[in-house]
Structures are given as structure tokens and as C-alpha cells.
Coordinates of C-alpha atoms and ligand atoms in Angstrom, one line a residue:
M1 CA 68.7 103.2 121.6
R2 CA 70.4 105.9 123.8
G3 CA 71.7 109.2 122.7
T4 CA 70.6 109.8 119.1
G5 CA 72.8 112.7 118.3
L6 CA 72.4 113.9 114.7
M7 CA 75.0 115.6 112.7
R8 CA 75.2 116.7 109.0
V9 CA 78.4 116.8 106.9
D10 CA 79.3 116.7 103.2
A11 CA 81.1 113.3 103.6
V12 CA 81.6 110.6 106.2
V13 CA 84.8 108.7 105.9
I14 CA 84.7 105.4 107.8
G15 CA 88.2 104.4 109.0
S16 CA 91.4 106.5 109.3
G17 CA 93.9 104.1 107.9
A18 CA 95.8 104.1 104.6
G19 CA 92.7 104.7 102.4
G20 CA 90.6 106.7 104.8
G21 CA 93.3 109.2 105.6
V22 CA 94.0 110.0 102.0
A23 CA 90.2 110.3 101.2
A24 CA 89.7 112.7 104.1
A25 CA 92.6 115.0 103.0
V26 CA 91.5 115.2 99.4
L27 CA 87.9 115.9 100.2
A28 CA 88.6 118.5 103.0
E29 CA 91.2 120.3 100.8
A30 CA 88.6 120.4 98.0
G31 CA 86.3 122.4 100.4
K32 CA 84.1 119.6 101.8
H33 CA 83.1 119.2 105.4
V34 CA 84.3 115.7 106.4
L35 CA 83.6 113.5 109.4
V36 CA 86.1 110.7 109.9
L37 CA 84.8 107.9 112.1
E38 CA 87.5 105.8 113.6
R39 CA 86.8 102.7 115.7
G40 CA 90.1 102.7 117.5
R41 CA 91.7 105.1 119.9
D42 CA 94.0 108.0 119.2
L43 CA 97.0 106.6 121.0
T44 CA 100.3 108.4 121.8
F45 CA 103.7 106.7 121.2
E46 CA 103.9 106.0 125.0
E47 CA 100.4 104.4 125.0
I48 CA 101.3 102.1 122.2
G49 CA 104.5 101.2 124.0
R50 CA 107.4 98.9 123.2
D51 CA 106.3 95.8 125.0
H52 CA 108.0 92.7 123.4
L53 CA 105.0 90.5 124.4
R54 CA 102.1 92.7 123.4
N55 CA 102.7 94.2 120.0
H56 CA 101.6 93.9 116.4
R57 CA 104.7 92.0 115.2
L58 CA 104.0 88.8 117.1
T59 CA 100.5 88.6 118.4
R60 CA 100.2 86.2 121.2
Y61 CA 98.8 88.3 124.0
P62 CA 96.2 91.1 123.9
H63 CA 98.0 94.2 122.6
R64 CA 97.5 97.9 123.0
S65 CA 97.1 99.0 119.4
G66 CA 93.7 97.4 119.0
P67 CA 91.3 95.9 118.5
D68 CA 90.7 95.6 122.3
Y69 CA 90.2 92.2 123.7
E70 CA 86.7 93.0 124.9
D71 CA 85.6 94.5 121.5
G72 CA 84.5 91.1 120.2
P73 CA 85.8 88.0 118.5
R74 CA 85.5 86.7 115.0
V75 CA 84.2 83.2 114.0
V76 CA 86.5 81.1 111.8
V77 CA 85.2 78.1 109.9
D78 CA 87.9 75.5 108.9
A79 CA 88.0 73.2 105.9
T80 CA 86.0 70.5 107.7
G81 CA 83.2 73.0 108.7
G82 CA 84.5 73.2 112.3
E83 CA 83.8 76.6 113.9
K84 CA 86.1 78.4 116.3
V85 CA 85.5 81.7 118.1
V86 CA 88.8 83.6 117.8
R87 CA 89.9 86.7 120.0
P88 CA 91.8 89.6 118.4
H89 CA 95.2 88.5 119.5
E90 CA 94.8 84.8 118.6
P91 CA 96.1 83.2 115.4
G92 CA 93.3 83.1 112.8
F93 CA 91.7 86.4 113.8
H94 CA 93.2 88.0 110.7
G95 CA 93.4 91.4 112.3
N96 CA 95.1 94.7 111.4
A97 CA 95.9 97.5 113.8
T98 CA 92.8 99.3 115.1
L99 CA 93.7 102.8 116.1
V100 CA 93.9 106.3 114.5
G101 CA 96.1 105.7 111.4
G102 CA 95.0 102.1 111.1
G103 CA 97.8 99.8 109.8
T104 CA 99.9 102.8 108.9
R105 CA 100.6 103.7 112.5
L106 CA 102.6 100.6 113.1
Y107 CA 103.5 99.2 109.7
G108 CA 106.9 98.3 108.3
A109 CA 106.3 101.0 105.7
Q110 CA 107.5 99.1 102.6
A111 CA 106.3 101.3 99.8
W112 CA 106.0 99.1 96.7
R113 CA 104.2 100.0 93.5
F114 CA 102.4 97.0 92.0
L115 CA 104.1 95.8 88.8
P116 CA 102.2 96.3 85.4
A117 CA 101.5 92.5 85.2
D118 CA 99.9 92.6 88.7
F119 CA 96.9 94.3 87.0
T120 CA 96.6 91.7 84.3
M121 CA 97.0 88.4 86.1
A122 CA 94.2 86.5 84.3
S123 CA 95.2 87.5 80.8
T124 CA 98.9 86.9 81.6
Y125 CA 98.5 83.4 83.2
G126 CA 94.9 82.2 82.4
V127 CA 92.4 81.4 85.1
P128 CA 93.1 78.3 87.2
A129 CA 90.1 76.1 87.9
G130 CA 88.2 77.0 91.0
S131 CA 89.8 80.5 91.3
S132 CA 88.4 83.9 90.6
L133 CA 91.6 85.3 89.1
A134 CA 90.7 88.4 87.0
D135 CA 92.3 91.4 85.4
W136 CA 91.7 94.8 87.0
P137 CA 89.5 97.3 85.0
I138 CA 92.5 99.7 85.2
G139 CA 96.2 99.3 84.5
Y140 CA 99.5 100.4 85.9
D141 CA 99.5 103.6 83.7
D142 CA 96.1 104.7 85.2
L143 CA 97.6 104.5 88.7
E144 CA 101.1 105.8 88.0
P145 CA 100.4 109.5 88.7
Y146 CA 98.7 108.5 92.0
Y147 CA 101.7 106.3 93.0
E148 CA 103.8 109.4 92.5
R149 CA 101.4 111.5 94.5
A150 CA 101.5 109.0 97.4
E151 CA 105.3 108.9 97.3
W152 CA 105.6 112.6 97.5
E153 CA 102.6 113.6 99.7
I154 CA 103.1 110.8 102.3
G155 CA 106.9 110.6 101.8
V156 CA 108.9 107.6 100.5
C157 CA 112.7 107.0 100.4
G158 CA 114.0 104.9 97.6
D159 CA 116.3 104.6 94.6
H160 CA 114.8 106.1 91.4
A161 CA 117.3 104.6 89.0
A162 CA 116.9 101.1 90.3
G163 CA 113.1 101.5 90.5
S164 CA 113.0 102.7 86.9
R165 CA 114.2 99.3 85.8
H166 CA 110.8 97.9 86.9
W167 CA 108.2 100.6 86.6
R168 CA 107.6 103.5 84.2
R169 CA 108.2 106.4 86.7
A170 CA 108.0 110.1 85.8
R171 CA 109.6 111.4 89.0
P172 CA 112.3 110.3 91.4
Y173 CA 111.5 109.4 95.0
P174 CA 111.5 112.5 97.2
M175 CA 114.2 111.0 99.5
S176 CA 117.2 108.7 98.8
P177 CA 117.3 105.3 100.6
L178 CA 118.4 104.7 104.2
P179 CA 122.0 103.5 104.6
E180 CA 122.4 99.8 104.0
G181 CA 123.4 97.4 106.9
L182 CA 125.1 94.1 107.2
Q183 CA 122.2 92.0 105.8
A184 CA 122.3 94.0 102.6
A185 CA 126.1 93.6 102.2
A186 CA 125.8 89.8 102.4
L187 CA 122.8 89.7 100.0
R188 CA 124.5 92.0 97.5
R189 CA 127.3 89.4 97.4
G190 CA 124.8 86.6 96.8
A191 CA 122.9 88.4 94.2
A192 CA 126.1 89.3 92.3
A193 CA 127.1 85.6 92.3
L194 CA 123.7 84.6 91.0
G195 CA 123.4 87.4 88.5
W196 CA 120.2 88.7 90.1
D197 CA 119.1 92.4 90.0
V198 CA 118.6 94.0 93.4
L199 CA 117.3 97.3 94.7
P200 CA 116.9 99.1 98.1
V201 CA 113.5 98.5 99.6
P202 CA 111.5 101.7 99.2
L203 CA 110.1 102.8 102.5
L204 CA 107.5 105.3 103.8
I205 CA 110.2 106.6 106.1
N206 CA 112.1 109.9 106.3
S207 CA 115.8 109.2 105.4
V208 CA 116.3 112.9 105.8
P209 CA 114.0 115.5 107.4
Y210 CA 110.8 115.7 105.3
G211 CA 107.3 117.0 105.7
G212 CA 108.3 119.0 108.8
R213 CA 109.4 115.9 110.7
A214 CA 112.8 114.4 111.6
A215 CA 114.8 111.6 109.9
C216 CA 114.8 108.0 111.1
T217 CA 117.1 107.4 114.0
R218 CA 117.4 103.7 113.1
C219 CA 115.9 102.4 116.3
Q220 CA 115.3 98.6 116.5
H221 CA 111.6 98.7 117.0
C222 CA 110.1 99.6 113.6
V223 CA 107.6 97.1 112.2
G224 CA 104.7 96.5 114.6
F225 CA 105.6 99.6 116.7
A226 CA 105.0 103.4 116.6
C227 CA 108.0 105.5 115.7
P228 CA 109.8 107.5 118.4
A229 CA 111.2 110.0 116.0
D230 CA 107.9 110.5 114.1
A231 CA 109.9 109.7 111.0
K232 CA 107.7 106.8 109.8
N233 CA 105.1 108.3 107.5
G234 CA 101.5 107.1 107.9
S235 CA 98.0 108.6 107.7
H236 CA 98.1 109.9 111.2
N237 CA 101.0 112.3 110.7
T238 CA 100.5 113.3 107.0
V239 CA 97.1 113.2 105.3
L240 CA 95.0 113.2 108.4
S241 CA 96.9 116.1 109.8
R242 CA 96.4 117.9 106.5
A243 CA 92.6 117.2 106.6
L244 CA 92.3 118.5 110.1
A245 CA 94.4 121.6 109.3
T246 CA 91.7 122.7 106.8
G247 CA 89.3 123.2 109.7
R248 CA 86.7 121.3 107.7
A249 CA 87.5 117.8 108.9
R250 CA 86.6 116.3 112.2
L251 CA 88.1 113.1 113.5
L252 CA 86.1 111.0 116.0
P253 CA 88.1 108.2 117.6
E254 CA 86.3 105.4 119.4
A255 CA 83.4 105.8 117.0
V256 CA 82.2 102.5 115.4
A257 CA 80.2 102.7 112.2
E258 CA 77.4 100.2 112.6
R259 CA 75.3 100.5 109.5
L260 CA 74.8 102.7 106.5
E261 CA 71.4 104.4 106.1
C262 CA 69.8 104.3 102.7
D263 CA 66.6 105.8 101.2
P264 CA 64.2 103.8 99.0
S265 CA 65.8 105.0 95.8
G266 CA 69.2 103.5 96.9
R267 CA 70.8 106.8 97.9
V268 CA 72.9 106.5 101.0
T269 CA 71.8 109.2 103.4
G270 CA 74.3 108.7 106.3
V271 CA 75.9 106.4 108.8
R272 CA 74.7 105.1 112.1
W273 CA 77.5 104.8 114.6
V274 CA 78.2 103.9 118.2
D275 CA 80.4 105.6 120.7
R276 CA 82.4 104.0 123.5
S277 CA 79.5 104.2 126.0
G278 CA 77.2 102.4 123.5
A279 CA 75.2 105.4 122.6
R280 CA 74.0 105.4 119.0
H281 CA 74.3 108.5 116.7
V282 CA 73.5 109.2 113.1
A283 CA 75.7 111.3 110.8
E284 CA 73.9 112.5 107.7
A285 CA 76.0 113.0 104.6
E286 CA 75.9 113.6 100.8
V287 CA 78.6 111.0 100.3
V288 CA 79.8 108.0 102.3
I289 CA 83.3 106.5 101.9
C290 CA 84.0 103.1 103.5
A291 CA 87.7 102.6 104.4
A292 CA 87.4 100.3 107.4
G293 CA 89.8 97.6 105.9
A294 CA 88.8 94.6 103.8
I295 CA 87.0 92.6 106.5
E296 CA 85.3 95.4 108.3
T297 CA 84.2 97.3 105.2
A298 CA 82.5 94.1 103.9
R299 CA 80.9 93.5 107.3
L300 CA 79.5 97.1 107.3
L301 CA 78.0 96.7 103.8
Q302 CA 76.5 93.3 104.8
N303 CA 75.1 94.8 108.0
S304 CA 73.2 97.4 106.0
P305 CA 70.4 95.5 104.3
T306 CA 67.5 97.2 102.6
R307 CA 64.4 96.0 100.8
R308 CA 66.1 96.4 97.5
E309 CA 69.3 94.7 98.8
P310 CA 68.4 92.2 101.5
H311 CA 71.9 90.9 101.8
G312 CA 73.5 94.2 102.2
L313 CA 74.4 97.2 100.1
G314 CA 76.1 96.3 96.8
N315 CA 75.5 92.7 97.5
N316 CA 72.7 91.5 95.2
H317 CA 75.2 89.4 93.3
D318 CA 76.7 87.9 96.4
Q319 CA 80.1 89.5 95.8
V320 CA 80.6 91.5 99.0
G321 CA 83.0 89.6 101.2
R322 CA 84.2 87.1 98.6
H323 CA 87.7 86.8 97.1
L324 CA 89.2 87.6 100.6
Q325 CA 92.9 87.4 100.2
G326 CA 96.2 88.6 101.7
H327 CA 99.6 87.2 101.2
A328 CA 100.9 83.7 101.7
Y329 CA 104.4 84.5 102.7
A330 CA 107.3 82.3 101.5
W331 CA 110.5 82.3 103.5
A332 CA 113.9 80.7 104.0
L333 CA 116.4 81.2 106.8
G334 CA 120.1 80.9 106.6
E335 CA 122.8 80.6 109.2
M336 CA 125.7 82.9 108.3
D337 CA 129.3 82.7 109.5
E338 CA 129.4 86.4 110.2
P339 CA 126.9 88.6 112.2
V340 CA 124.4 90.1 109.8
H341 CA 122.3 92.0 112.4
D342 CA 123.9 95.2 113.5
G343 CA 121.0 96.3 115.8
L344 CA 120.1 99.2 113.5
G345 CA 116.5 99.6 112.3
P346 CA 114.5 99.3 110.3
G347 CA 116.4 96.2 109.2
V348 CA 114.7 95.4 105.9
S349 CA 117.0 96.8 103.2
L350 CA 117.6 94.9 100.0
A351 CA 115.1 93.2 97.6
T352 CA 114.9 91.5 94.2
L353 CA 111.9 91.8 91.9
D354 CA 113.3 89.1 89.6
F355 CA 110.7 86.6 90.7
V356 CA 107.5 88.6 90.9
H357 CA 106.4 87.4 87.4
Y358 CA 107.1 85.2 84.5
N359 CA 108.5 82.2 86.5
D360 CA 108.4 79.0 84.6
G361 CA 105.6 76.7 85.7
V362 CA 104.0 78.9 88.4
I363 CA 101.4 81.7 88.4
G364 CA 102.8 85.1 89.6
G365 CA 105.5 85.1 92.2
A366 CA 106.9 87.5 94.9
M367 CA 109.3 90.2 95.7
L368 CA 112.1 88.8 98.0
A369 CA 113.8 90.9 100.7
D370 CA 115.6 90.6 104.0
E371 CA 113.7 90.9 107.3
F372 CA 113.1 93.8 109.7
T373 CA 115.1 93.8 112.9
V374 CA 113.7 90.9 114.7
L375 CA 112.6 90.8 118.3
P376 CA 114.3 88.0 120.3
L377 CA 110.9 86.5 121.0
A378 CA 110.0 86.5 117.3
F379 CA 113.4 85.0 116.6
W380 CA 112.6 82.2 119.0
A381 CA 109.1 81.7 117.6
R382 CA 110.0 81.7 113.9
N383 CA 113.7 81.7 113.1
L384 CA 115.1 78.5 114.8
P385 CA 116.4 75.7 112.6
P386 CA 114.4 72.4 112.4
G387 CA 115.3 69.8 115.0
L388 CA 116.5 72.3 117.6
P389 CA 114.6 72.0 121.0
R390 CA 112.3 75.0 121.7
W391 CA 113.5 75.2 125.3
G392 CA 116.3 74.1 127.6
A393 CA 120.1 74.7 127.6
R394 CA 120.6 73.8 123.9
N395 CA 118.0 76.2 122.8
K396 CA 119.4 79.1 124.9
Q397 CA 122.9 78.4 123.7
Y398 CA 121.8 78.5 120.1
M399 CA 119.9 81.7 120.6
R400 CA 123.0 83.3 122.2
D401 CA 125.4 82.2 119.5
N402 CA 123.1 82.8 116.5
Y403 CA 120.7 85.6 117.1
R404 CA 122.9 87.9 115.1
R405 CA 123.8 85.4 112.4
V406 CA 120.5 83.9 111.2
M407 CA 119.1 85.8 108.3
R408 CA 115.5 85.5 107.0
V409 CA 114.7 86.2 103.4
G410 CA 111.2 86.1 102.1
G411 CA 108.3 87.8 100.3
P412 CA 104.6 88.2 99.8
V413 CA 103.4 85.6 97.3
Q414 CA 100.7 86.9 95.0
E415 CA 97.6 85.0 96.0
I416 CA 95.3 83.5 93.4
P417 CA 91.8 84.7 94.6
N418 CA 89.3 82.1 95.7
P419 CA 85.6 83.0 95.7
E420 CA 85.1 80.7 98.7
A421 CA 87.6 82.6 100.8
R422 CA 85.1 85.0 102.3
T423 CA 83.8 87.0 105.2
R424 CA 80.1 87.0 106.2
L425 CA 78.0 88.0 109.2
D426 CA 77.9 85.4 111.9
P427 CA 74.2 84.6 112.6
Q428 CA 74.8 84.2 116.4
V429 CA 77.9 85.9 117.8
R430 CA 77.8 89.7 118.4
D431 CA 80.5 92.2 119.4
R432 CA 80.4 94.5 122.5
W433 CA 78.1 96.9 120.6
G434 CA 75.6 94.1 119.6
I435 CA 76.7 94.0 116.0
P436 CA 77.1 90.6 114.3
V437 CA 80.8 89.6 114.0
A438 CA 82.7 88.6 110.9
R439 CA 82.6 84.9 110.1
L440 CA 85.6 83.9 108.0
S441 CA 85.9 80.8 105.9
G442 CA 87.8 79.3 103.0
A443 CA 91.5 79.3 102.1
T444 CA 93.8 80.6 99.5
H445 CA 93.8 78.7 96.2
P446 CA 96.3 75.8 96.1
E447 CA 98.1 77.5 93.2
S448 CA 99.3 80.2 95.6
L449 CA 101.1 77.5 97.6
R450 CA 102.8 76.0 94.5
T451 CA 104.1 79.5 93.8
G452 CA 105.1 79.8 97.4
D453 CA 107.3 76.7 97.2
F454 CA 109.0 78.1 94.2
I455 CA 109.7 81.4 96.0
A456 CA 110.9 79.8 99.1
G457 CA 113.4 77.9 96.9
R458 CA 114.7 81.1 95.5
A459 CA 115.0 82.6 99.0
R460 CA 117.1 79.6 100.0
E461 CA 119.2 79.8 96.9
W462 CA 119.9 83.5 97.7
L463 CA 121.0 82.8 101.2
L464 CA 123.3 80.0 100.2
A465 CA 124.9 82.2 97.5
S466 CA 125.3 84.9 100.2
G467 CA 127.4 82.7 102.4
A468 CA 124.9 80.8 104.5
R469 CA 126.5 77.5 105.8
R470 CA 123.0 76.0 105.9
A471 CA 119.5 77.2 105.0
W472 CA 116.0 75.9 105.6
A473 CA 112.5 76.8 104.4
A474 CA 109.0 76.2 105.7
R475 CA 105.8 75.4 103.7
A476 CA 102.8 77.7 104.0
P477 CA 99.6 75.8 104.9
L478 CA 96.5 75.9 102.8
T479 CA 94.6 78.4 104.8
L480 CA 93.2 81.9 104.7
H481 CA 95.9 84.7 104.7
A482 CA 93.8 87.8 105.4
G483 CA 95.7 89.6 108.2
Q484 CA 97.7 92.7 107.8
H485 CA 97.5 92.5 103.9
Q486 CA 93.8 91.7 103.8
S487 CA 92.1 92.8 100.6
G488 CA 89.7 91.9 97.8
T489 CA 86.2 91.8 99.5
C490 CA 84.7 94.6 97.3
R491 CA 86.6 94.0 94.2
M492 CA 86.7 96.6 91.4
G493 CA 85.2 95.8 88.0
D494 CA 83.0 96.9 85.2
D495 CA 80.5 94.1 85.6
E496 CA 78.3 94.3 88.7
R497 CA 77.7 90.5 88.6
T498 CA 81.4 89.9 89.3
S499 CA 82.5 93.0 91.3
V500 CA 81.3 95.4 94.0
V501 CA 82.7 98.8 93.0
D502 CA 83.3 100.4 89.6
R503 CA 86.7 101.5 88.3
W504 CA 86.3 104.7 90.4
G505 CA 85.6 103.0 93.7
R506 CA 81.9 103.7 93.6
V507 CA 79.6 100.8 94.7
H508 CA 77.5 99.6 91.8
G509 CA 74.0 100.9 92.0
H510 CA 74.8 103.6 94.5
D511 CA 75.8 107.1 93.2
N512 CA 77.1 108.4 96.5
L513 CA 78.7 105.3 98.2
Y514 CA 82.4 104.6 97.7
V515 CA 85.0 102.2 99.0
A516 CA 88.6 103.5 99.4
D517 CA 90.6 100.8 101.1
A518 CA 92.3 97.5 100.2
S519 CA 88.8 95.8 99.7
V520 CA 88.8 97.0 96.1
H521 CA 92.0 95.1 95.0
V522 CA 91.1 92.6 92.3
T523 CA 94.4 90.9 93.0
N524 CA 96.9 91.8 95.7
G525 CA 100.2 92.0 93.9
G526 CA 103.5 90.1 94.5
V527 CA 104.7 93.0 96.7
N528 CA 103.3 94.7 99.9
P529 CA 100.0 96.5 99.2
V530 CA 99.9 99.8 101.1
L531 CA 101.2 102.2 98.5
T532 CA 98.5 100.8 96.1
V533 CA 95.8 101.4 98.7
M534 CA 97.0 105.0 99.0
A535 CA 97.3 105.6 95.3
L536 CA 93.8 104.2 94.6
A537 CA 92.3 106.4 97.4
F538 CA 93.9 109.5 95.8
R539 CA 92.4 108.5 92.4
T540 CA 89.0 107.7 93.8
A541 CA 88.7 110.9 96.0
E542 CA 90.1 113.1 93.2
R543 CA 87.5 111.8 90.8
L544 CA 84.7 112.1 93.4
C545 CA 85.6 115.8 93.9
A546 CA 85.7 116.5 90.2
D547 CA 82.2 115.0 89.8
W548 CA 80.7 116.7 92.8
Ligands
LIG601 C1 102.5 95.5 111.8 C2 102.1 95.8 110.4 C3 103.1 95.9 109.4 C4 102.8 96.2 108.1 N1 103.7 96.4 107.2 C5 103.4 96.8 105.9 C6 104.4 97.2 105.0 O1 105.6 97.2 105.3 N2 104.1 97.5 103.7 C7 102.7 97.5 103.3 O2 102.5 97.7 102.1 N3 101.8 97.2 104.2 C8 102.1 96.9 105.5 N4 101.1 96.6 106.4 C9 99.7 96.6 105.9 C10 99.1 97.9 105.7 O3 99.1 98.6 106.9 C11 97.7 97.7 105.2 O4 97.8 97.2 103.9 C12 96.9 99.1 105.0 O5 96.9 99.8 106.2 C13 95.5 98.8 104.6 O6 94.8 100.0 104.4 P1 93.2 100.1 104.6 O7 92.9 101.5 104.4 O8 92.6 99.0 103.8 O9 93.0 99.6 106.1 P2 93.5 100.1 107.5 O10 94.8 100.9 107.3 O11 93.5 98.9 108.4 O12 92.4 101.1 108.0 C14 91.1 100.7 108.4 C15 90.7 101.6 109.6 O13 89.3 101.4 109.8 C16 89.0 101.4 111.2 N5 87.7 100.7 111.3 C17 87.4 99.4 111.2 N6 86.1 99.2 111.3 C18 85.6 100.4 111.6 C19 84.2 100.8 111.9 N7 83.2 99.9 111.9 N8 84.0 102.1 112.1 C20 85.0 103.0 112.1 N9 86.3 102.6 111.9 C21 86.6 101.3 111.6 C22 90.2 100.6 111.7 O14 90.4 100.8 113.1 C23 91.4 101.2 110.9 O15 91.9 102.3 111.5 C24 101.4 96.3 107.7 C25 100.4 96.3 108.7 C26 100.7 96.1 110.1 C27 99.7 96.1 111.1
LIG602 S1 113.6 102.5 112.5 FE1 112.8 103.5 114.4 S2 113.2 105.6 114.0 FE2 113.4 104.6 112.0 S3 111.3 104.8 111.1 FE3 111.4 102.8 112.1 S4 110.5 103.3 114.2 FE4 111.1 105.3 113.3

């Protein structure tokens, strides 16, 4: 081992994304000395770029916002037991952005609160055979003050009156919604005809100057790209900046946490990490907070075996890495008579929450909304009608005539967790630093797809009522959906036989080891998850400081 630099801090936070950024700010502002280890690079807007081929919206080629092509693959096991080595940009890798800010640097910034019934899925619907559907140990009311904190401290624009129809909310959003575009005008028409309730999509975007930064300039490249106006609010330009401003936090990019160090009593003593050159270092700490994202946090715990826990920290009940979930998206596309794309970002604008819960004959549901401004390449890959050739003159003519007319409506279907959907350490394949890579296997529960079919049907109905001359929908396959919305691998619970962390995010059996990312989600909601990651991280870090 080269270069065994040793440092001592109060807390090490692993990962600078949605959860890690919040944890770092709360701890540093409470007077703690914090080291943030971030595997990815600290990239400028120019370095991330606006390349239509290499970006996080349509991953087909190695992209600049990480993980790097050379960092290492994952191994994916299919339903027949067949194994495939998958590179970061290939379908099935199930990656999120790997750079300072994590997913929040590039995300679409939809800022949904989970609905109250999202926390009580098992008691609301019963537990389908073969699933691990469960209630959370906490409810919406426990999280409500922290949702509010995330909305104000990170910055969300939205409509308080419309939101109050769905969530008990004490305080309005700090900013009013962005102006609506042509998609919203058409969808409002359809919703009125159907009698559906709609609301503007809440976004972690400045609709007016906020937090010392400018308002959105409505460029076309929002989701999957960095923001040219610095108006999209993520960890990198809010909570991480706050943590660094205290003078007590240090951020180390290109620093990969390899394993957690633990003494014989089970007390975590620090983190062994690797720098870009491959040199190993140890950071000693009073407290360690894992926020590396659902797949990498599980991998890190599994890669830290001890005599007491030979399968990794917190893993004596074989729970770390199970219940891996994300969102099986359900969609429909409609061909409108009039143009519905005006070229103004971010694009996504209007939603309905009428189908997130209590739909006859299915379990859970999804929020439905229109789509972000779509890249021409993504339009070609995903938005063409069935039967149209994918190349040639007919294809080009259709693209020319309809790029501005085809509208996509869809939403994140709440997955029914499956204990066999999981991430483990691969026994053979190692990454560029010699660490065993994640081995992903299993699929979402079939119930998620039944719900998906129902949701795609509602999307189609909405498009037709909005004036589409024809509409079509696709079926999601029975596979793993653990990419950008990955969650669930260290689920929260009171019973250590069925969960990994307690209701405060602390790993069972380890007083000073916490998880503050999407891993802790018991279920992943029928809406996008990031505001819940942030709210939980505020709650976990606040409690940790109060107890410390
Ligand atoms: C293009 C895109 C669009 C999205 N749009 C939305 C949206 O509109 N709404 C929404 O709710 N969500 C959206 N998401 C998802 C959202 O970003 C995630 O839900 C959220 O970021 C998850 O937070 P996290 O803290 O669990 O992980 P992350 O934000 O992924 O943070 C984990 C961090 O840990 C780092 N890391 C990993 N391993 C290590 C290691 N061993 N050592 C050190 N560091 C490590 C990673 O590089 C990363 O920075 C989007 C994501 C992407 C990429
Ligand atoms: S639409 Fe463009 S300017 Fe507005 S938040 Fe998104 S990236 Fe930034």
C-alpha cells in the first residue's frame, strides 16, 4: 500500500450528492470538523459540456459527468443466471452521476414530497406474495418539517395552494412556479375535460433570484446537464458551499472510500480511501456517514467485513444490498395537431397526483407529468410511433414534421420491493483500485408492472383528452430499475432482522455509523425521490448533532 496519509476529523461524509451535501452542512454548522470524500471530480459547467451524445439524459457513449469509463464495470445477472460485465455508459449499469454534487449536479430537479400513504404501503395495500413491501418506521408528519427545510434551504419553486391539496404543509414554497409553456396549456385542457386535478411541477430551480444566485434563463438543456445560469439548486451550490464556508469542512474530490475501519467492539474508527494515483489513506473519525448512493453505500458496507460481521457492517441478517429499487416508468406519447414544444426549458411543467394512490385493482401508482425539453437524439430513440422505420427518408421526414408536436406524459411508478433485487460484491471482477465491483441481480416485483400498465393507460387517456390525434404507450419489462432513482439497499426499520438502519439513519449495532442517502428508503414513493433524500438527511444529521 502506497502513501498511508492519516488524518483525524470529527466526521467523515462519504459522497457529496443529495444526502451527503446536507449532512456535511448540518454537521459543519454545528461546529464539527467534517471531511467529505467524493469519488467523482469537481467539474466546471464547461467540463461537463452540452454534448448531445455524451450526457446523462441518454447514456449511449462514455460521458463526462462520471463514472469514468476506466473506473470499472458492474456485473449484471439476468433472470436465467446469465452474467454480463457492463460498463458505466451501457444499459443495465444502473448508474447515477459521479461528480461533486452527485445526481443533484445534473438532475431535472423535480422536488416532490412523498405522499402520506407512501410511508404506509404495506398497511394500505397488504403485502403481495414474494415482495418485501413494508411500512416505514416514520410517517409523513415526522418528515414534514424537514421537507420544508429542504424546500427553503436548497430552494424550490412551486404552488403552495395546489400543493396543500395533497400534503399538510405549514409554509409556502419560497418561490412561485416557472411560467407554463405550450405542453401545460394542452394538458390543462385535457385535465379539465377529464375532471382531473393538476398542479405545476415543483422544481429545485430558481424562478426568481434566490440564495444569491440568478433565476432560470429557460435554456433547453436542463435534465442531464449542468445549469449555465447556476439557477438549478443542488448540493454543490447550496449545502456543500455552506459547509465549506464554515471553514470546518474539507471536500476531497477524486477520493474513493474503499472500506470502513472498525474496532473489535463494533465502533467504527474511520475510513480507508484511495486517491486518483492509487495511494491509500486513512481518515480517522468519531462518526462516519455513508451517502454514496444506494448501490455504492451497500458495496462499501459489504466490503468492510469484521470478525463480528463477516458479510459486512450491518449485514448479519443479510439485509444490506437487498430490496434494491428505483422506478419503473410508465409512459404514453401523443401526436398533437399544434406544436407543444416551444424550445424553452426546463420543459416539464404540469402534473397530476390523482393516480399516486387508491387506484382500483392495483397497488400504489404514480404521479403523471409532461416531459423535459427533449434532445433530438432522445426523441429519435424514445418518442417515435410504433411501425415507423428508425432510419431513412420516412424517418427523417417524420422527425422534421413532428419533433415539436409529439408529447410524452409519464411518471415514476412506485415499485413493490423485491428482496431478490439486490447488489452484492462480485467474487472476481475488480475496479481500477482493486475493489470488488457491484454484482446486480433480480428484478422489480411483477405487481409494479401491473400498476405501470394502469398508469400508462391514464397517460394515454390524458393525451387523447388534450387533443392528441393518436397516442401510444410502451410496456416496461420485468427487470431491475435501479438507475438514477436507486434506493432501498439499507432500509430503515425498528427490527434489525428486516432492516439495516434505525429510524434515525443509524446502522443497527453501530453507535457511530450512519446512512444518509436513498439507501434508507423502505419504499420509493410514486413521485421522484430527491426531496425525500434531502429531508431525511436533514433529520438524521440534526438528531446526530443533538445526541453528540
Ligand atoms: C440526469 C438525472 C436526472 C434526475 N432527475 C431527478 C428529478 O427530477 N427529481 C428527483 O427527485 N431526482 C432526480 N434524479 C435522481 C437524484 O439525483 C437522486 O435521487 C439523488 O441524487 C440521490 O441522492 P443520494 O444522496 O442517494 O446519491 P447521489 O446524489 O448519487 O450521491 C452519491 C455520491 O457519492 C459518490 N460516491 C459513490 N461512491 C463513492 C465512494 N466509494 N467514495 C466516495 N464517494 C462516492 C458519488 O460520486 C456521488 O456524488 C436525477 C438524477 C440524474 C442523474
Ligand atoms: S432550464 Fe436551463 S437555465 Fe433553467 S434551471 Fe434548467 S439548466 Fe438552468
